[in-house]
Short mmCIF file of C-alpha atoms and ligand atoms in Angstrom, two decimals:
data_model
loop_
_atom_site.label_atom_id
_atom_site.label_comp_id
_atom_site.label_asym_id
_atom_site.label_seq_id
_atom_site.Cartn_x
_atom_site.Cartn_y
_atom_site.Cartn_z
CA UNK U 25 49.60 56.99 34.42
CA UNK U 26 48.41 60.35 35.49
CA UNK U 27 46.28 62.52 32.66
CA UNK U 28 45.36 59.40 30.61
CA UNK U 29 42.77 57.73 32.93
CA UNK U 30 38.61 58.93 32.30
CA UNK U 31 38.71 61.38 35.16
CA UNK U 32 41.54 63.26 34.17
CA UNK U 33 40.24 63.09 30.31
CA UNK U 34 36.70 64.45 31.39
CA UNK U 35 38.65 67.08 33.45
CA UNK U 36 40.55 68.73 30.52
CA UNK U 37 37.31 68.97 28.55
CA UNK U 38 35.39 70.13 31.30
CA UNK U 39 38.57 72.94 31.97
CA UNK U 40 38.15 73.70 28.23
CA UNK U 41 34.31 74.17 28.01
CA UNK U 42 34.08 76.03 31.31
CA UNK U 43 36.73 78.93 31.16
CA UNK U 44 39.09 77.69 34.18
CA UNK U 45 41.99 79.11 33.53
CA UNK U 46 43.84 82.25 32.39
CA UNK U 47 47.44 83.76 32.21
CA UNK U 48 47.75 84.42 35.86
CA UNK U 49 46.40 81.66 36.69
CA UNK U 50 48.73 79.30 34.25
CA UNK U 51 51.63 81.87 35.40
CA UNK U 52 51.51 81.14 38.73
CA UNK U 53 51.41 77.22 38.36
CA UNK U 54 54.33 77.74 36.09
CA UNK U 55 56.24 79.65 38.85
CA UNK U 56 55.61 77.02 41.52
CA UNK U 57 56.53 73.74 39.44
CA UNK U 58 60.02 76.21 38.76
CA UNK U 59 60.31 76.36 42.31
CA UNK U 60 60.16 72.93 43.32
CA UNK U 61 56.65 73.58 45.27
CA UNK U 62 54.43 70.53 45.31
CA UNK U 63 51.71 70.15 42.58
CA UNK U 64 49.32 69.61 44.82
CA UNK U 65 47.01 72.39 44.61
CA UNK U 66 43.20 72.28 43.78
CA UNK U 67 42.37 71.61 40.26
CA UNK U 68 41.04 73.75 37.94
CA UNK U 69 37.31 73.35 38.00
CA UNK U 70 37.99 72.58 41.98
CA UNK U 71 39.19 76.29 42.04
CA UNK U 72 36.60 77.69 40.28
CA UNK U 73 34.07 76.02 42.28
CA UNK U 74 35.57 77.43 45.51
CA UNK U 75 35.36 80.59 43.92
CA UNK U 76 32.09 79.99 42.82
CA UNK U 77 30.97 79.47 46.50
CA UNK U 78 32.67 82.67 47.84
CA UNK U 79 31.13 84.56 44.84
CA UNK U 80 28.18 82.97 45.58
CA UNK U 81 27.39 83.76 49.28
CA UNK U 82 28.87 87.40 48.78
CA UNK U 83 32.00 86.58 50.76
CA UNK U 84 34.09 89.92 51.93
CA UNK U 85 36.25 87.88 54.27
CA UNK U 86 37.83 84.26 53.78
CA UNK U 87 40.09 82.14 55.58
CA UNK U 88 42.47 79.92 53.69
CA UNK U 89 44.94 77.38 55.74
CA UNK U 90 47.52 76.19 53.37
CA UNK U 91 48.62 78.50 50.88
CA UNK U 92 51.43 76.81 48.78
CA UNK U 93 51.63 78.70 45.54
CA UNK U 94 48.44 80.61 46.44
CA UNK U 95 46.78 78.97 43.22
CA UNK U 96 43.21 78.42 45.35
CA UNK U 97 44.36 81.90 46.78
CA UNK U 98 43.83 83.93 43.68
CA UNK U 99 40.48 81.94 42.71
CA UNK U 100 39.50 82.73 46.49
CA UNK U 101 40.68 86.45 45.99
CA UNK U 102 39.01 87.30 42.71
CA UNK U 103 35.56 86.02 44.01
CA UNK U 104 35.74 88.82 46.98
CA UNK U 105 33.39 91.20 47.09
CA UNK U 106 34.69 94.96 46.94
CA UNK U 107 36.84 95.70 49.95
CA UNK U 108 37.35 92.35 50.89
CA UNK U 109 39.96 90.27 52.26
CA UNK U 110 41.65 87.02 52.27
CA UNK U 111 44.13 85.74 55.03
CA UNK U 112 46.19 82.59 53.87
CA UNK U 113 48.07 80.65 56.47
CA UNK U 114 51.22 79.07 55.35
CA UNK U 115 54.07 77.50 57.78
CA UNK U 116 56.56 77.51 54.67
CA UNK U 117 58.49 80.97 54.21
CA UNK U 118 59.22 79.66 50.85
CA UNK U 119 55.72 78.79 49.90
CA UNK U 120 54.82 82.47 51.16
CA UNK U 121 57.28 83.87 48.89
CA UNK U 122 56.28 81.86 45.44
CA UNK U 123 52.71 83.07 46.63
CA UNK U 124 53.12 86.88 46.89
CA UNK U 125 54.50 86.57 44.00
CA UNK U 126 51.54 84.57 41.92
CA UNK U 127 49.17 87.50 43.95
CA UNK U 128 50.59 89.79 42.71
CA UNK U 129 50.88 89.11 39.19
CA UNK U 130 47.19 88.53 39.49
CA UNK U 131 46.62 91.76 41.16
CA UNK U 132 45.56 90.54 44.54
CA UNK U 133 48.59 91.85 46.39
CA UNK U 134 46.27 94.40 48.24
CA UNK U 135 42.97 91.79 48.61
CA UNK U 136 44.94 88.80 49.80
CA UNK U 137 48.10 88.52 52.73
CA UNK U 138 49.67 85.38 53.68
CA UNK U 139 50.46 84.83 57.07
CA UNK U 140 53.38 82.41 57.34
CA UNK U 141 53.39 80.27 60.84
CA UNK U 142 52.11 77.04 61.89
CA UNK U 143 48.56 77.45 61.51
CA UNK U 144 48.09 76.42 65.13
CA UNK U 145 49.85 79.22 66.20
CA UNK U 146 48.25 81.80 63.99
CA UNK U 147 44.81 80.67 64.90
CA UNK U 148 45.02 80.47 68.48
CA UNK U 149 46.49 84.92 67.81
CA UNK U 150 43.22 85.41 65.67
CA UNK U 151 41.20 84.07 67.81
CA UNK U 152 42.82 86.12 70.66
CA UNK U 153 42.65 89.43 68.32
CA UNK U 154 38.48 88.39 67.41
CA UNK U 155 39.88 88.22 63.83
CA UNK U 156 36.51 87.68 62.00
CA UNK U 157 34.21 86.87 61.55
CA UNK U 158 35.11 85.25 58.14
CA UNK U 159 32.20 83.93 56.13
CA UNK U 160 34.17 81.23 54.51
CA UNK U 161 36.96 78.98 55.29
CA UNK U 162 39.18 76.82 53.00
CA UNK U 163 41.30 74.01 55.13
CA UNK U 164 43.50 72.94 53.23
CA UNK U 165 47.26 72.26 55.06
CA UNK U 166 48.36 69.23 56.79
CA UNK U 167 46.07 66.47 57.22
CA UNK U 168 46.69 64.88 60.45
CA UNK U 169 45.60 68.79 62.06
CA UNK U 170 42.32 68.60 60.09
CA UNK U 171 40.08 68.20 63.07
CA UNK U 172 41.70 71.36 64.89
CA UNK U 173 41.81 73.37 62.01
CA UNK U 174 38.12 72.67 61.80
CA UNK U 175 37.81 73.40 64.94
CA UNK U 176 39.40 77.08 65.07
CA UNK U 177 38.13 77.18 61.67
CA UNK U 178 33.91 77.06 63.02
CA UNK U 179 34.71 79.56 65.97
CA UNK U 180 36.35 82.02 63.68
CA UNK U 181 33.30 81.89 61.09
CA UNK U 182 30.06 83.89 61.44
CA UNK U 183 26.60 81.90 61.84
CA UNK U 184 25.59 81.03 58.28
CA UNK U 185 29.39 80.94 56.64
CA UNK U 186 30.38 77.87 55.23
CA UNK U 187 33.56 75.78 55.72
CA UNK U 188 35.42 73.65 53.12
CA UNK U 189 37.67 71.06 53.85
CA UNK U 190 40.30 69.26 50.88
CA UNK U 191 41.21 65.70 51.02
CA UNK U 192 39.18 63.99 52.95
CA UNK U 193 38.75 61.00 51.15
CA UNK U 194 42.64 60.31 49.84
CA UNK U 195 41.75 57.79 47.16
CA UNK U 196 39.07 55.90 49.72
CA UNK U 197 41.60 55.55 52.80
CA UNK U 198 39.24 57.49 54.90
CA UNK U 199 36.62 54.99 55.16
CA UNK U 200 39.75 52.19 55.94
CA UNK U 201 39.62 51.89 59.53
CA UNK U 202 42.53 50.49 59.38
CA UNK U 203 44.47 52.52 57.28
CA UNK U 204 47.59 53.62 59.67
CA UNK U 205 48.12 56.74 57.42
CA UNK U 206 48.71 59.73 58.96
CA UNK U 207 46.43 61.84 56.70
CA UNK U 208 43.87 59.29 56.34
CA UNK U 209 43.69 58.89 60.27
CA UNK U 210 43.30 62.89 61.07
CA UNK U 211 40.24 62.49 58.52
CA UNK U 212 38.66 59.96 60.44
CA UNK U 213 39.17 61.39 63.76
CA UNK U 214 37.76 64.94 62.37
CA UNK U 215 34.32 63.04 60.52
CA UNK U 216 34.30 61.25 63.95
CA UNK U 217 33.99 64.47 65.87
CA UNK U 218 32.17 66.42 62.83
CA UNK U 219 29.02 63.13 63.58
CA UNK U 220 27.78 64.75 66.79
CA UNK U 221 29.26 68.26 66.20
CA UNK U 222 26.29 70.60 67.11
CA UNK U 223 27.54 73.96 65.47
CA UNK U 224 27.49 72.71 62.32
CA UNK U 225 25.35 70.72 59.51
CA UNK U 226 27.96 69.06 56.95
CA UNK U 227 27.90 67.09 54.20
CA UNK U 228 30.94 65.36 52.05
CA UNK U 229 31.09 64.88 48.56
CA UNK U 230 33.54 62.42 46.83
CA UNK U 231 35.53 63.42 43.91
CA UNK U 232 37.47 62.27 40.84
CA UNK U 233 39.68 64.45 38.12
CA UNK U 234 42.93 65.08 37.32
CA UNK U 235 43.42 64.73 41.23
CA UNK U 236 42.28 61.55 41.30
CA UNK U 237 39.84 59.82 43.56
CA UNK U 238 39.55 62.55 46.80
CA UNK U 239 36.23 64.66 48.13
CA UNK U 240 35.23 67.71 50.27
CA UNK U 241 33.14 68.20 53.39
CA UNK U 242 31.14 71.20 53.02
CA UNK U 243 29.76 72.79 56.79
CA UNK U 244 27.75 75.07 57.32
CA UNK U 245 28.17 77.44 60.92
CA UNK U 246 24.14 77.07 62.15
CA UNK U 247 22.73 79.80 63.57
CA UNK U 248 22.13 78.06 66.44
CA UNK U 249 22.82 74.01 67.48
CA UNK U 250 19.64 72.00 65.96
CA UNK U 251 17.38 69.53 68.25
CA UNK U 252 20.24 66.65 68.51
CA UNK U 253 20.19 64.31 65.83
CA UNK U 254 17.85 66.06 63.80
CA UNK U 255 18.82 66.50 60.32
CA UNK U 256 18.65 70.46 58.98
CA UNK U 257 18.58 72.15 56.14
N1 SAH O 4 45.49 75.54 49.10
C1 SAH O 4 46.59 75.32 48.18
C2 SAH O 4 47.29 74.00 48.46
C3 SAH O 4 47.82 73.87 49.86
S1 SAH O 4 48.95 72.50 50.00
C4 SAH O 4 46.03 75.31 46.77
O1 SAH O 4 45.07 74.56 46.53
O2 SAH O 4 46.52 76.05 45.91
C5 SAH O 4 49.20 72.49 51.72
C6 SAH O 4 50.05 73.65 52.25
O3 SAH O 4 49.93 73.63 53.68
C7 SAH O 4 51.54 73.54 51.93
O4 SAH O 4 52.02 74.72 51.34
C8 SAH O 4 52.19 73.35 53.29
O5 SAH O 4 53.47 73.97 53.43
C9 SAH O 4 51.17 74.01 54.20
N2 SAH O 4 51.26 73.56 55.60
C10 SAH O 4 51.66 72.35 56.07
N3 SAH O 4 51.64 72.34 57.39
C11 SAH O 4 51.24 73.56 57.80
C12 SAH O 4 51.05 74.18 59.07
N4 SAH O 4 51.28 73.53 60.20
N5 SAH O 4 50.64 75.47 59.10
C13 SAH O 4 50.41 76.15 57.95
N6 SAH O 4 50.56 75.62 56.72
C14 SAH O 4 50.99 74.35 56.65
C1 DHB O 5 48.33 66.64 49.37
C2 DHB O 5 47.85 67.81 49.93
C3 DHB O 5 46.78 68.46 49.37
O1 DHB O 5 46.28 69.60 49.90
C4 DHB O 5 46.18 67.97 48.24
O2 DHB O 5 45.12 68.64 47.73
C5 DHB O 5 46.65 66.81 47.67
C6 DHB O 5 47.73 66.15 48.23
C7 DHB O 5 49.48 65.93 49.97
O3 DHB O 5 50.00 66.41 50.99
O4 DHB O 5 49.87 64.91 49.44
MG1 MG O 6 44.34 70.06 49.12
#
């Protein structure tokens, strides 16, 4: 049963000792669950980590691909450095609408715009506009697009910016070769091409919360491809 298992009771005592949440915050899950969206959105201490990271690297433009409620939006927004910007890509009108709304509320309405189109779509005009460079990207939409989201994703991030990348373990299915799911199969086929993937050095780290058993890969652009094979820094 979901919130009494150990992961989910470590992650409410880690959300109360480490300040992840707030009134917009709690606000604009409240508005989403009213609307029907999904609660599927990052978890608290998942959010603040991503925000953590932009804060971290001095991020002043970020890339999000599936906005939903724009719940990882606002923790991506208020890590921005001054004049910033984040561009969220969201194929549901609906979802784009709850979102602007949570932004708002949390003050972002100028920092952060949602784009609403297949993502496909929308990258392939960025890339045609040289939109960018963004120093961070958060992929985070359907699963079976992963490995062309990642794709787009490295050419539209400056040497050096970092990539993040939800769900990639769904509850171990990725490493189930033959797992049939839809999600669980666009995960393998993007590791498979993120193996031998010479603009980037990645890594993947499993987790476990309130989400349950899932992970991120973490990529970093290189400044330049590495001797093949060689593990870098
Ligand atoms: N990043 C959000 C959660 C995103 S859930 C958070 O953590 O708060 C995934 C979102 O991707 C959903 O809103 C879904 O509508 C959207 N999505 C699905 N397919 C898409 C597509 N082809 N293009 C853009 N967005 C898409
Ligand atoms: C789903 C999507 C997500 O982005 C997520 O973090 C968890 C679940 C889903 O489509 O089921
Ligand atoms: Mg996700």
């Amino acid at each position: 049963m979901p919130g009494t298992d150990p992961w989910s009771h470590v992650d409410h005592y880690l959300e109360e000792m480490l300040q992840t949440t707030d009134p917009a915050l709690e606000s604009a899950l409240a508005r989403s669950a009213a609307a029907g969206l999904p609660s599927i959105q990052v978890s608290p201490t998942q959010g603040k980590f991503l925000h953590l990271l932009a804060r971290g690297i001095r991020a002043r433009a970020v890339l999000e691909i599936g906005t939903l409620g724009g719940y990882s939006a606002i923790w991506l927004g208020r890590a921005i450095a001054p004049e910033g910007r984040l561009l969220s890509l969201e194929v549901a009108p609906k979802h784009a609408a709850i979102a602007r709304e949570n932004l708002a509320e949390a003050g972002l309405h100028e920092v952060v715009e949602v784009r609403v189109g297949p993502a496909l779509e929308t990258l392939e005009l960025l890339a045609r506009e040289s939109a960018g460079p963004f120093d961070l990207v958060f992929v985070d939409a359907d699963k079976p697009s992963t490995p062309e989201y990642f794709d787009w994703s490295v050419r539209l991030t400056r040497p050096g910016g970092l990539i993040v990348v939800d769900n990639v373990v769904r509850r171990g299915e990725v490493a189930d070769e033959t797992s049939t799911d839809p999600g669980a199969r666009g995960n393998r086929r993007f590791l498979e091409r993120l193996r031998s993937d010479p603009r980037v050095s990645a890594t993947a780290l499993q987790t476990v919360g309130t989400k349950g058993h899932d992970g991120f890969v973490l990529a970093l652009v290189t400044e330049s491809p590495g001797p093949s094979g060689a593990v870098r820094a």
